[in-house]
Amino acid sequence: MTNAVVLDTRENIYAGIMLTGVAYFLFSVQDASIKLLVTGLTVWQILFFRSATVLAGCVAIGGRELLVQSARSPIVKAMLLRSFLTLLAWLCFYSSAKYLQLAELTTIYFAAPVIITIMSIFILGEQVPWIRWVAVLIGFVGVYIACDPSKLGITLPVAMVLAAAFLWALAIVLMRKIALQERTMVQLVLNNAFFLVIAGVPMAFLWQTPTWQEALLLVTVGSLGGVAQFMLFEGMKRAPVSVIAPFEYTSLVWAFALGYAIWGDIPRREVFIGAALIFFAGVVIIASEHLRKRV
């Protein structure tokens, strides 16, 4: 196994921020596509096709050798645990997509970066400077102002999205530990092979033949998900999770933009205020990292 450790230099941290930023944009486009699909297909079928598409891409790039390396990887057990947590988060999040707007889903889900920052202290032993805490809290305030989830009430869909946020936060923290031990393509194979097998079981009972439009969206979801996963895994190698966690807030901006483009949702004035705070939180992180390395 090739040593996958990447030092936390300033250049690597900036690269990690860029990679995860692009990843969250692609995940946002994926989420919008899945929201369109869940009106006609089950979450299990979407997950099955998504995983199959990602695995097909991995095999096309790495061939049989990549599959052998993945099967022999020492991170198999840890990756299965991380994939199981991600699966639960995935099911909770997208099962709620039928009942909530994309912006509402994203907003409630953004309890995750705060949880990630807290977990990074206790699980990874990261030192989180006060300026990062300020950035996370600023971003969270921006999210709250933009959509005000308190107006939605505590319904089952809302509770499921909150559960997804907690599960995703735990999966992200575990991902940071795993990313430092194995190369990204192996992680992609193990992650999506797990999803493919698990989703394949209920497919025998829940299969619905997709239309050509749905089939095209399924391939799009798989392609977006694969590239986004690769960039997220690579970003995790380069920057501490407490640094990149606030950049997950950028997904809210994309969620509102996609909601307007696809469903005609018109953002309120509060959305622009919240987006400005979210952007400011990201700038604070970048500036603080730059100053920390110069001191």
PDB file of N, CA and C in Angstrom, residues 91-148:
ATOM      1  N   LEU A  91     -30.012   7.536   3.301  1.00  0.00           N
ATOM      2  CA  LEU A  91     -31.419   7.115   3.308  1.00  0.00           C
ATOM      3  C   LEU A  91     -32.297   8.122   4.052  1.00  0.00           C
ATOM      4  N   CYS A  92     -31.810   8.605   5.194  1.00  0.00           N
ATOM      5  CA  CYS A  92     -32.575   9.594   5.963  1.00  0.00           C
ATOM      6  C   CYS A  92     -32.768  10.881   5.164  1.00  0.00           C
ATOM      7  N   PHE A  93     -31.689  11.343   4.550  1.00  0.00           N
ATOM      8  CA  PHE A  93     -31.726  12.623   3.835  1.00  0.00           C
ATOM      9  C   PHE A  93     -32.642  12.563   2.622  1.00  0.00           C
ATOM     10  N   TYR A  94     -32.451  11.568   1.772  1.00  0.00           N
ATOM     11  CA  TYR A  94     -33.187  11.541   0.512  1.00  0.00           C
ATOM     12  C   TYR A  94     -34.610  11.009   0.664  1.00  0.00           C
ATOM     13  N   SER A  95     -34.892  10.274   1.741  1.00  0.00           N
ATOM     14  CA  SER A  95     -36.280   9.888   2.005  1.00  0.00           C
ATOM     15  C   SER A  95     -37.109  11.105   2.393  1.00  0.00           C
ATOM     16  N   SER A  96     -36.444  12.134   2.927  1.00  0.00           N
ATOM     17  CA  SER A  96     -37.135  13.372   3.293  1.00  0.00           C
ATOM     18  C   SER A  96     -37.286  14.309   2.104  1.00  0.00           C
ATOM     19  N   ALA A  97     -36.590  14.020   1.007  1.00  0.00           N
ATOM     20  CA  ALA A  97     -36.594  14.928  -0.139  1.00  0.00           C
ATOM     21  C   ALA A  97     -37.965  15.052  -0.787  1.00  0.00           C
ATOM     22  N   LYS A  98     -38.841  14.057  -0.576  1.00  0.00           N
ATOM     23  CA  LYS A  98     -40.187  14.126  -1.136  1.00  0.00           C
ATOM     24  C   LYS A  98     -41.030  15.190  -0.452  1.00  0.00           C
ATOM     25  N   TYR A  99     -40.686  15.519   0.788  1.00  0.00           N
ATOM     26  CA  TYR A  99     -41.571  16.338   1.619  1.00  0.00           C
ATOM     27  C   TYR A  99     -41.019  17.741   1.905  1.00  0.00           C
ATOM     28  N   LEU A 100     -39.744  17.992   1.612  1.00  0.00           N
ATOM     29  CA  LEU A 100     -39.135  19.278   1.907  1.00  0.00           C
ATOM     30  C   LEU A 100     -38.519  19.871   0.644  1.00  0.00           C
ATOM     31  N   GLN A 101     -38.470  21.202   0.586  1.00  0.00           N
ATOM     32  CA  GLN A 101     -37.788  21.858  -0.515  1.00  0.00           C
ATOM     33  C   GLN A 101     -36.284  21.609  -0.405  1.00  0.00           C
ATOM     34  N   LEU A 102     -35.598  21.753  -1.539  1.00  0.00           N
ATOM     35  CA  LEU A 102     -34.154  21.519  -1.550  1.00  0.00           C
ATOM     36  C   LEU A 102     -33.450  22.452  -0.574  1.00  0.00           C
ATOM     37  N   ALA A 103     -33.880  23.715  -0.531  1.00  0.00           N
ATOM     38  CA  ALA A 103     -33.268  24.678   0.388  1.00  0.00           C
ATOM     39  C   ALA A 103     -33.523  24.299   1.840  1.00  0.00           C
ATOM     40  N   GLU A 104     -34.730  23.804   2.144  1.00  0.00           N
ATOM     41  CA  GLU A 104     -35.053  23.378   3.504  1.00  0.00           C
ATOM     42  C   GLU A 104     -34.208  22.177   3.903  1.00  0.00           C
ATOM     43  N   LEU A 105     -34.086  21.216   2.994  1.00  0.00           N
ATOM     44  CA  LEU A 105     -33.249  20.042   3.260  1.00  0.00           C
ATOM     45  C   LEU A 105     -31.825  20.458   3.602  1.00  0.00           C
ATOM     46  N   THR A 106     -31.263  21.312   2.749  1.00  0.00           N
ATOM     47  CA  THR A 106     -29.874  21.719   2.912  1.00  0.00           C
ATOM     48  C   THR A 106     -29.670  22.496   4.201  1.00  0.00           C
ATOM     49  N   THR A 107     -30.617  23.370   4.507  1.00  0.00           N
ATOM     50  CA  THR A 107     -30.482  24.219   5.692  1.00  0.00           C
ATOM     51  C   THR A 107     -30.468  23.402   6.977  1.00  0.00           C
ATOM     52  N   ILE A 108     -31.439  22.517   7.137  1.00  0.00           N
ATOM     53  CA  ILE A 108     -31.506  21.693   8.347  1.00  0.00           C
ATOM     54  C   ILE A 108     -30.266  20.808   8.457  1.00  0.00           C
ATOM     55  N   TYR A 109     -29.825  20.334   7.323  1.00  0.00           N
ATOM     56  CA  TYR A 109     -28.668  19.436   7.274  1.00  0.00           C
ATOM     57  C   TYR A 109     -27.383  20.114   7.740  1.00  0.00           C
ATOM     58  N   PHE A 110     -27.382  21.451   7.697  1.00  0.00           N
ATOM     59  CA  PHE A 110     -26.160  22.166   8.035  1.00  0.00           C
ATOM     60  C   PHE A 110     -25.917  22.327   9.521  1.00  0.00           C
ATOM     61  N   ALA A 111     -26.530  21.481  10.309  1.00  0.00           N
ATOM     62  CA  ALA A 111     -26.027  21.280  11.664  1.00  0.00           C
ATOM     63  C   ALA A 111     -24.731  20.477  11.606  1.00  0.00           C
ATOM     64  N   ALA A 112     -24.490  19.789  10.478  1.00  0.00           N
ATOM     65  CA  ALA A 112     -23.347  18.881  10.344  1.00  0.00           C
ATOM     66  C   ALA A 112     -21.981  19.540  10.551  1.00  0.00           C
ATOM     67  N   PRO A 113     -21.672  20.701   9.939  1.00  0.00           N
ATOM     68  CA  PRO A 113     -20.335  21.265  10.145  1.00  0.00           C
ATOM     69  C   PRO A 113     -19.998  21.572  11.592  1.00  0.00           C
ATOM     70  N   VAL A 114     -20.986  22.016  12.375  1.00  0.00           N
ATOM     71  CA  VAL A 114     -20.738  22.262  13.791  1.00  0.00           C
ATOM     72  C   VAL A 114     -20.420  20.953  14.507  1.00  0.00           C
ATOM     73  N   ILE A 115     -21.197  19.916  14.204  1.00  0.00           N
ATOM     74  CA  ILE A 115     -20.972  18.598  14.809  1.00  0.00           C
ATOM     75  C   ILE A 115     -19.599  18.064  14.409  1.00  0.00           C
ATOM     76  N   ILE A 116     -19.220  18.271  13.142  1.00  0.00           N
ATOM     77  CA  ILE A 116     -17.915  17.812  12.653  1.00  0.00           C
ATOM     78  C   ILE A 116     -16.787  18.474  13.428  1.00  0.00           C
ATOM     79  N   THR A 117     -16.897  19.776  13.632  1.00  0.00           N
ATOM     80  CA  THR A 117     -15.859  20.511  14.348  1.00  0.00           C
ATOM     81  C   THR A 117     -15.696  19.989  15.770  1.00  0.00           C
ATOM     82  N   ILE A 118     -16.826  19.731  16.433  1.00  0.00           N
ATOM     83  CA  ILE A 118     -16.781  19.200  17.799  1.00  0.00           C
ATOM     84  C   ILE A 118     -16.154  17.805  17.826  1.00  0.00           C
ATOM     85  N   MET A 119     -16.579  16.945  16.885  1.00  0.00           N
ATOM     86  CA  MET A 119     -16.059  15.581  16.836  1.00  0.00           C
ATOM     87  C   MET A 119     -14.574  15.550  16.514  1.00  0.00           C
ATOM     88  N   SER A 120     -14.101  16.512  15.697  1.00  0.00           N
ATOM     89  CA  SER A 120     -12.696  16.515  15.314  1.00  0.00           C
ATOM     90  C   SER A 120     -11.779  16.682  16.528  1.00  0.00           C
ATOM     91  N   ILE A 121     -12.298  17.303  17.577  1.00  0.00           N
ATOM     92  CA  ILE A 121     -11.515  17.484  18.811  1.00  0.00           C
ATOM     93  C   ILE A 121     -11.412  16.175  19.575  1.00  0.00           C
ATOM     94  N   PHE A 122     -12.552  15.518  19.756  1.00  0.00           N
ATOM     95  CA  PHE A 122     -12.588  14.330  20.611  1.00  0.00           C
ATOM     96  C   PHE A 122     -12.136  13.054  19.909  1.00  0.00           C
ATOM     97  N   ILE A 123     -12.375  12.953  18.596  1.00  0.00           N
ATOM     98  CA  ILE A 123     -12.040  11.719  17.886  1.00  0.00           C
ATOM     99  C   ILE A 123     -10.672  11.812  17.206  1.00  0.00           C
ATOM    100  N   LEU A 124     -10.396  12.959  16.561  1.00  0.00           N
ATOM    101  CA  LEU A 124      -9.135  13.112  15.838  1.00  0.00           C
ATOM    102  C   LEU A 124      -8.064  13.831  16.634  1.00  0.00           C
ATOM    103  N   GLY A 125      -8.441  14.435  17.764  1.00  0.00           N
ATOM    104  CA  GLY A 125      -7.474  15.167  18.569  1.00  0.00           C
ATOM    105  C   GLY A 125      -6.980  16.441  17.924  1.00  0.00           C
ATOM    106  N   GLU A 126      -7.780  17.016  16.999  1.00  0.00           N
ATOM    107  CA  GLU A 126      -7.373  18.252  16.337  1.00  0.00           C
ATOM    108  C   GLU A 126      -7.460  19.438  17.296  1.00  0.00           C
ATOM    109  N   GLN A 127      -6.535  20.361  17.133  1.00  0.00           N
ATOM    110  CA  GLN A 127      -6.581  21.625  17.860  1.00  0.00           C
ATOM    111  C   GLN A 127      -7.378  22.616  17.006  1.00  0.00           C
ATOM    112  N   VAL A 128      -8.521  23.039  17.518  1.00  0.00           N
ATOM    113  CA  VAL A 128      -9.380  23.948  16.754  1.00  0.00           C
ATOM    114  C   VAL A 128      -9.235  25.361  17.304  1.00  0.00           C
ATOM    115  N   PRO A 129      -8.538  26.258  16.583  1.00  0.00           N
ATOM    116  CA  PRO A 129      -8.395  27.639  17.061  1.00  0.00           C
ATOM    117  C   PRO A 129      -9.756  28.325  17.173  1.00  0.00           C
ATOM    118  N   TRP A 130      -9.798  29.330  18.007  1.00  0.00           N
ATOM    119  CA  TRP A 130     -11.065  30.019  18.234  1.00  0.00           C
ATOM    120  C   TRP A 130     -11.606  30.648  16.959  1.00  0.00           C
ATOM    121  N   ILE A 131     -10.718  31.035  16.035  1.00  0.00           N
ATOM    122  CA  ILE A 131     -11.175  31.681  14.814  1.00  0.00           C
ATOM    123  C   ILE A 131     -11.977  30.716  13.945  1.00  0.00           C
ATOM    124  N   ARG A 132     -11.618  29.409  13.997  1.00  0.00           N
ATOM    125  CA  ARG A 132     -12.399  28.423  13.237  1.00  0.00           C
ATOM    126  C   ARG A 132     -13.777  28.249  13.851  1.00  0.00           C
ATOM    127  N   TRP A 133     -13.837  28.277  15.190  1.00  0.00           N
ATOM    128  CA  TRP A 133     -15.141  28.205  15.851  1.00  0.00           C
ATOM    129  C   TRP A 133     -16.000  29.391  15.436  1.00  0.00           C
ATOM    130  N   VAL A 134     -15.391  30.556  15.367  1.00  0.00           N
ATOM    131  CA  VAL A 134     -16.131  31.757  14.953  1.00  0.00           C
ATOM    132  C   VAL A 134     -16.667  31.584  13.532  1.00  0.00           C
ATOM    133  N   ALA A 135     -15.831  31.041  12.644  1.00  0.00           N
ATOM    134  CA  ALA A 135     -16.253  30.847  11.256  1.00  0.00           C
ATOM    135  C   ALA A 135     -17.416  29.868  11.150  1.00  0.00           C
ATOM    136  N   VAL A 136     -17.325  28.765  11.896  1.00  0.00           N
ATOM    137  CA  VAL A 136     -18.403  27.774  11.871  1.00  0.00           C
ATOM    138  C   VAL A 136     -19.706  28.385  12.373  1.00  0.00           C
ATOM    139  N   LEU A 137     -19.623  29.134  13.470  1.00  0.00           N
ATOM    140  CA  LEU A 137     -20.829  29.734  14.046  1.00  0.00           C
ATOM    141  C   LEU A 137     -21.406  30.817  13.132  1.00  0.00           C
ATOM    142  N   ILE A 138     -20.533  31.603  12.491  1.00  0.00           N
ATOM    143  CA  ILE A 138     -21.011  32.606  11.536  1.00  0.00           C
ATOM    144  C   ILE A 138     -21.754  31.928  10.385  1.00  0.00           C
ATOM    145  N   GLY A 139     -21.171  30.857   9.882  1.00  0.00           N
ATOM    146  CA  GLY A 139     -21.819  30.122   8.802  1.00  0.00           C
ATOM    147  C   GLY A 139     -23.158  29.560   9.211  1.00  0.00           C
ATOM    148  N   PHE A 140     -23.230  29.040  10.442  1.00  0.00           N
ATOM    149  CA  PHE A 140     -24.486  28.465  10.922  1.00  0.00           C
ATOM    150  C   PHE A 140     -25.551  29.550  11.086  1.00  0.00           C
ATOM    151  N   VAL A 141     -25.145  30.724  11.588  1.00  0.00           N
ATOM    152  CA  VAL A 141     -26.083  31.849  11.701  1.00  0.00           C
ATOM    153  C   VAL A 141     -26.585  32.252  10.317  1.00  0.00           C
ATOM    154  N   GLY A 142     -25.674  32.236   9.340  1.00  0.00           N
ATOM    155  CA  GLY A 142     -26.082  32.547   7.975  1.00  0.00           C
ATOM    156  C   GLY A 142     -27.108  31.569   7.445  1.00  0.00           C
ATOM    157  N   VAL A 143     -26.916  30.301   7.731  1.00  0.00           N
ATOM    158  CA  VAL A 143     -27.868  29.277   7.323  1.00  0.00           C
ATOM    159  C   VAL A 143     -29.229  29.524   7.967  1.00  0.00           C
ATOM    160  N   TYR A 144     -29.219  29.821   9.260  1.00  0.00           N
ATOM    161  CA  TYR A 144     -30.473  30.027   9.983  1.00  0.00           C
ATOM    162  C   TYR A 144     -31.245  31.229   9.432  1.00  0.00           C
ATOM    163  N   ILE A 145     -30.518  32.318   9.173  1.00  0.00           N
ATOM    164  CA  ILE A 145     -31.159  33.509   8.633  1.00  0.00           C
ATOM    165  C   ILE A 145     -31.731  33.229   7.243  1.00  0.00           C
ATOM    166  N   ALA A 146     -30.997  32.457   6.451  1.00  0.00           N
ATOM    167  CA  ALA A 146     -31.401  32.208   5.068  1.00  0.00           C
ATOM    168  C   ALA A 146     -32.704  31.429   4.957  1.00  0.00           C
ATOM    169  N   CYS A 147     -32.917  30.517   5.869  1.00  0.00           N
ATOM    170  CA  CYS A 147     -34.102  29.661   5.711  1.00  0.00           C
ATOM    171  C   CYS A 147     -34.958  29.527   6.959  1.00  0.00           C
ATOM    172  N   ASP A 148     -34.439  29.849   8.137  1.00  0.00           N
ATOM    173  CA  ASP A 148     -35.171  29.789   9.394  1.00  0.00           C
ATOM    174  C   ASP A 148     -35.904  28.461   9.565  1.00  0.00           C
TER     175      ASP A 148
END
